[in-house]
XYZ file of C-alpha atoms in Angstrom:
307
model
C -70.705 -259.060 173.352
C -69.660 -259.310 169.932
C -70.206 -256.235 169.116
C -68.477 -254.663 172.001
C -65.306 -256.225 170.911
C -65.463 -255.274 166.873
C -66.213 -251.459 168.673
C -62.729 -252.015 170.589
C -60.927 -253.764 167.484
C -61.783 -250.839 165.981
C -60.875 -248.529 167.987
C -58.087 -249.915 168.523
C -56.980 -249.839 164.579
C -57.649 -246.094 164.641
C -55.381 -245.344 167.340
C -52.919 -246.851 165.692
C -53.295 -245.518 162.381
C -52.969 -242.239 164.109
C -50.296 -243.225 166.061
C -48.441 -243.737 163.023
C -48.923 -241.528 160.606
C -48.419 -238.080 160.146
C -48.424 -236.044 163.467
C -51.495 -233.257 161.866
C -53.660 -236.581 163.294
C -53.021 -236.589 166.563
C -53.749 -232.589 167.002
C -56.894 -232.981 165.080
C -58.472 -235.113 168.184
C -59.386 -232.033 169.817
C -61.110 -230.541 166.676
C -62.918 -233.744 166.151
C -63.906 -233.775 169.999
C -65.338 -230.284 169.735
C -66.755 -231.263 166.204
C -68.961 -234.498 167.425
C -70.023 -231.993 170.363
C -71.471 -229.242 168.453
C -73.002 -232.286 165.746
C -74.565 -233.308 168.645
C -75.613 -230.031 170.261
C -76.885 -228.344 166.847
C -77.161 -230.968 163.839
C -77.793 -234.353 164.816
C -81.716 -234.756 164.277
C -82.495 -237.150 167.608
C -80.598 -235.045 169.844
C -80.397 -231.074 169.073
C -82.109 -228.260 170.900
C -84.764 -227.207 168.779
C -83.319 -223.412 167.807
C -85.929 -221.239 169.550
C -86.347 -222.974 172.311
C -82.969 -222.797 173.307
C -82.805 -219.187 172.092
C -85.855 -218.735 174.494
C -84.107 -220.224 177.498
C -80.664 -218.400 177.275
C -82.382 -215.164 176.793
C -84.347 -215.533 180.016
C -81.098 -216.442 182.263
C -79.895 -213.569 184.738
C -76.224 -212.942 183.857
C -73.903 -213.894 186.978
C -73.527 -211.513 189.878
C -69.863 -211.766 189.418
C -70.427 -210.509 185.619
C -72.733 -207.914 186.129
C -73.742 -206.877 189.611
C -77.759 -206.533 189.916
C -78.888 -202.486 189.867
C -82.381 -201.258 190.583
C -82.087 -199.686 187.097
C -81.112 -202.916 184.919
C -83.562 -205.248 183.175
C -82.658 -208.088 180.434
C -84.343 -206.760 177.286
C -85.658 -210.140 176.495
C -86.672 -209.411 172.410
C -82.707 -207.991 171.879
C -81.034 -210.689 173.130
C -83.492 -212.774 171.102
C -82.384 -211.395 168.111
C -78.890 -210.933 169.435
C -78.527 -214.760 169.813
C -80.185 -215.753 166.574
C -77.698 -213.405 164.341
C -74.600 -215.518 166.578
C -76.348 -218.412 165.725
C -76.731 -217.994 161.758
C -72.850 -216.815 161.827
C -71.999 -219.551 163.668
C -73.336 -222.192 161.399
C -71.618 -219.813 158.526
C -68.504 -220.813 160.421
C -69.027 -224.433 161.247
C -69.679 -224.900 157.668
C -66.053 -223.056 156.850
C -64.724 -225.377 159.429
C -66.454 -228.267 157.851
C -64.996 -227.283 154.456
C -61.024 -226.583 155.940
C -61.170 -230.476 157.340
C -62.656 -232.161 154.378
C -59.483 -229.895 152.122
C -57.056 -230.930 154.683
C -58.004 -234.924 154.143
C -58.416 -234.709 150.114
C -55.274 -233.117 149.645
C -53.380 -234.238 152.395
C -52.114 -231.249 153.363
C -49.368 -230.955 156.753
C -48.316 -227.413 156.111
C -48.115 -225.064 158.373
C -50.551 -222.350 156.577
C -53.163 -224.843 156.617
C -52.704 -225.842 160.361
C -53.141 -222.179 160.964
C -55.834 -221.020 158.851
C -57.569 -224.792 160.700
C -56.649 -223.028 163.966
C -58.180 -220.005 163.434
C -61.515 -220.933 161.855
C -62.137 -223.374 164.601
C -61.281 -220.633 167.136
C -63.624 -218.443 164.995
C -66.397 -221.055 165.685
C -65.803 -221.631 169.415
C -65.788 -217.490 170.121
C -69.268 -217.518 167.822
C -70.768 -220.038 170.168
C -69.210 -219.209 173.127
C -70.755 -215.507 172.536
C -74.187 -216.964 171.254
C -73.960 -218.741 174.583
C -73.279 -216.287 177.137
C -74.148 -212.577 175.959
C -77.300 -210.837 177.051
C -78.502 -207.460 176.468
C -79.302 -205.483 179.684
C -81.401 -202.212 179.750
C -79.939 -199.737 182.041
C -83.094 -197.513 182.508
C -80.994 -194.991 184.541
C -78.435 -194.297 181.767
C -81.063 -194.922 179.247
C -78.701 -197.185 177.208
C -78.087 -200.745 176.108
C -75.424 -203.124 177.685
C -73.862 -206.526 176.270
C -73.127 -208.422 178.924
C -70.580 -210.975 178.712
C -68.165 -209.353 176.268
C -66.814 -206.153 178.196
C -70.254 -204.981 179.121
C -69.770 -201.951 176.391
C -72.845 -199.951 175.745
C -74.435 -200.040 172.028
C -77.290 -199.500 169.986
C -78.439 -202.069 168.318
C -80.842 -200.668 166.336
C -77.984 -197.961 164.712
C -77.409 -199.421 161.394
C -73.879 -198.675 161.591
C -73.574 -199.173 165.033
C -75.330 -202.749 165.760
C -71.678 -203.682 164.405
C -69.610 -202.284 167.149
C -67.991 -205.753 168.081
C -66.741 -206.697 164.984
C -65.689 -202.583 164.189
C -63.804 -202.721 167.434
C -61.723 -205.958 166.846
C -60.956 -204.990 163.689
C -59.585 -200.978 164.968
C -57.804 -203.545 167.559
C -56.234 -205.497 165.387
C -54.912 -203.072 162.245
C -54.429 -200.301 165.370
C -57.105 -198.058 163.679
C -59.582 -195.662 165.510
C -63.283 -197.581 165.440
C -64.204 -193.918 164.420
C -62.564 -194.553 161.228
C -63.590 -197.803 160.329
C -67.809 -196.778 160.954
C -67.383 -193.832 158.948
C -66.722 -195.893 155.738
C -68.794 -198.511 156.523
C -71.355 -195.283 156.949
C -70.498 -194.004 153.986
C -69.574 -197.008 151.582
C -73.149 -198.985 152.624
C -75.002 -197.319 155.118
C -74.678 -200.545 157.555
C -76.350 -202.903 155.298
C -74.236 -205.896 154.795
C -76.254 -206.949 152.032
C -75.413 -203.914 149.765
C -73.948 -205.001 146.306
C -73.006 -202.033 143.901
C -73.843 -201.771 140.756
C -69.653 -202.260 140.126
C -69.694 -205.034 142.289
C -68.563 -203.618 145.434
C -69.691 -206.001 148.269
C -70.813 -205.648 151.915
C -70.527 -203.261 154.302
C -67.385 -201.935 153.591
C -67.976 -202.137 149.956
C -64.879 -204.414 148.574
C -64.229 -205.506 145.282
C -63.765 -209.149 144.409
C -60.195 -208.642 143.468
C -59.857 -206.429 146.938
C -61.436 -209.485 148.826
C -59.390 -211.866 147.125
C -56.150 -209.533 147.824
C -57.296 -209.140 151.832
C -57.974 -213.308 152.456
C -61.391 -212.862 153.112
C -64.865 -213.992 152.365
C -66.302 -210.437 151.554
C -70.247 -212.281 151.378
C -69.133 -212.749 155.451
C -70.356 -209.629 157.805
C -66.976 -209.915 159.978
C -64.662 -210.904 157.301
C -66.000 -207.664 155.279
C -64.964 -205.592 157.666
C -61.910 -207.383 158.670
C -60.697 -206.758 155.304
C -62.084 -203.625 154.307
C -59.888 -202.612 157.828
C -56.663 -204.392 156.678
C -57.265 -202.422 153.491
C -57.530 -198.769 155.256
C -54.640 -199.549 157.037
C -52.475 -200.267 153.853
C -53.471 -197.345 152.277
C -52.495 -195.349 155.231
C -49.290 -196.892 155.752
C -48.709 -196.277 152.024
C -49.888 -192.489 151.820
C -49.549 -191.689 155.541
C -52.608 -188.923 155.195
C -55.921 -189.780 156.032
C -57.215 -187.769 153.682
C -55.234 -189.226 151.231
C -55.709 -192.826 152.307
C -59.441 -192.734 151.928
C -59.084 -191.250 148.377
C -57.193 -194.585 147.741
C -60.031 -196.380 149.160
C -62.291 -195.028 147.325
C -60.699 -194.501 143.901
C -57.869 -197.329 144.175
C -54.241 -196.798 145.021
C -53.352 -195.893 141.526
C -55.456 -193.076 140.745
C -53.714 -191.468 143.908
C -49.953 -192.218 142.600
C -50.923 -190.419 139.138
C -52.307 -187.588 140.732
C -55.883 -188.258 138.686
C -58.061 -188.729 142.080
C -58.563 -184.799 142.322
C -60.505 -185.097 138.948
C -63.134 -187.778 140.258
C -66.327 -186.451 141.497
C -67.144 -188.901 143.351
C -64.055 -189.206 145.154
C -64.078 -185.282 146.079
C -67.373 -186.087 147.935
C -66.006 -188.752 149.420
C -62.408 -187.414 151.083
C -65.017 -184.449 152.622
C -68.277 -186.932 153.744
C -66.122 -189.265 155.298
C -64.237 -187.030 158.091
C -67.315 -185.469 159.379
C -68.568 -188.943 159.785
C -65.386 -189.643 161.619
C -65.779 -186.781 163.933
C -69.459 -187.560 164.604
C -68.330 -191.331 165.747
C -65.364 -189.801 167.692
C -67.863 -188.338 169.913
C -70.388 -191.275 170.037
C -67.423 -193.715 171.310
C -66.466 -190.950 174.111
C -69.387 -191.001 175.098
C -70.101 -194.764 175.262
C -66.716 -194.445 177.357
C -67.724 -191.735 179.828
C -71.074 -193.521 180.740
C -69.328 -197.128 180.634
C -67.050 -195.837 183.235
C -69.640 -193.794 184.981
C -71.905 -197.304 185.292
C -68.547 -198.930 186.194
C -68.232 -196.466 189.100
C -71.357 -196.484 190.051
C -72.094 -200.442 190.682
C -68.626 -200.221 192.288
C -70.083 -198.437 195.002
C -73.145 -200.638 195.686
């Protein structure tokens, strides 16, 4: 009985220490809610789901009929959703520890402005999208159509095992979100690393998209993290472009930096050269792979529409 009461004294003293202090507090209860869940879920050693086995059990489930209407033709490719949910998994403890890090800063330094409180809300969004995806996507064969379907995030066809293409997610939210074509945004990533986001140059270029420390640092990202790589290597393109208006142009800034275009000195680069004519072909070639993603995405839209 004793104990039950120091638990409530406590309690008690907490709610009103929050109660009275700074109003950051209060709004954190949510974050510290969702942060005792996922401790519980994923870290805590007497009560997590051992990682395979829960990998193993999502990857079996049958998405809804409301999400994804059973066809003859469909099948859940069990070994790509596997692998699928792992990757989510591994970014999403990436992001937990980010989180993790943004709490601790915000208690040692006492911060309460509003940058902080965003760039708080955002990372903990970051995390709950990361899990929520690790949770519910799963990778659906559609043997008529001979193509590869996430289900759960706008049932969009892609190919996993393209280098370039096994990124199509995180290429399309960035196109979204600095209003660039995904065409535009593979090609460089193409071009800059081949798809590997472990590629390090022997300048120092990092990551798929192939930014510079001092490009990373300008951006606001982590260029070490897949998404945040190409998040910023997008934000970057879409400077240049706004700055140069050309695409041509724009990518020679990419490539060679924004001041070798304003001096005129980018024509005399090699390098460059090759790069402003590689780097539209590869643009044309994904034009036509994301039409026709969209033709047979609407042709398996119609077709279950029917049933």
């Amino acid at each position: 009985m004793t104990f039950f009461n120091n638990l409530k004294l406590c309690t008690r003293k907490i709610y009103l220490q929050i109660n009275t202090h700074n109003k950051i507090y209060k709004k954190l209860i949510p974050l510290l809610s969702v942060s005792m869940i996922l401790y519980f879920s994923f870290y805590c050693p007497s009560t997590k789901f051992t990682q395979e086995g829960l990998i193993n059990s999502l990857s079996h489930r049958n998405p809804p009929n409301w999400l994804m209407p059973s066809h003859p033709g469909e099948s859940i490719d069990i070994e790509l959703t596997k692998n699928y949910k792992r990757l989510k998994l591994m970014e999403f403890r990436k992001k937990t520890v980010v989180l993790q890090l943004d709490i601790k800063e915000l208690f040692e330094k006492n911060k309460s402005d509003n940058s902080s409180r965003y760039i708080l809300r955002d990372d903990l969004s970051a995390v709950v999208s990361t899990l929520a995806e690790f949770w519910a996507i799963t990778i659906v064969t559609d043997q008529d159509h001979n193509e590869k379907i996430i289900v759960g995030k706008g049932s969009q066809p892609i190919n996993l095992n393209d280098r370039v293409l096994r990124w199509q997610t995180e290429i399309e939210a960035a196109a979204d979100k600095y209003h660039l074509e995904p065409a535009l945004i593979a090609a460089v990533i193409e071009q800059e690393s081949g798809g590997e986001p472990e590629s390090l140059s022997s300048v120092g270029a990092i990551g798929l998209m192939q930014l510079m420390p001092s490009t990373a640092e300008l951006m606001g990202v982590n260029p070490y993290d897949t998404i945040q790589n190409i998040d910023g290597g997008a934000h970057y393109l879409q400077l240049q472009l706004e700055s140069f208006g050309d695409v041509q142009i724009a990518l020679a800034a990419y490539n060679a930096g924004p001041g070798e275009v304003e001096n005129g000195h980018w024509i005399k680069i090699p390098e460059t050269i090759a790069y402003v004519e590689k780097v539209p072909v590869l643009i044309r070639k994904y034009e036509q792979i994301w039409q026709e993603h969209s033709e047979k995405s609407q042709e398996s839209q119609d077709v279950r529409s029917t049933l």
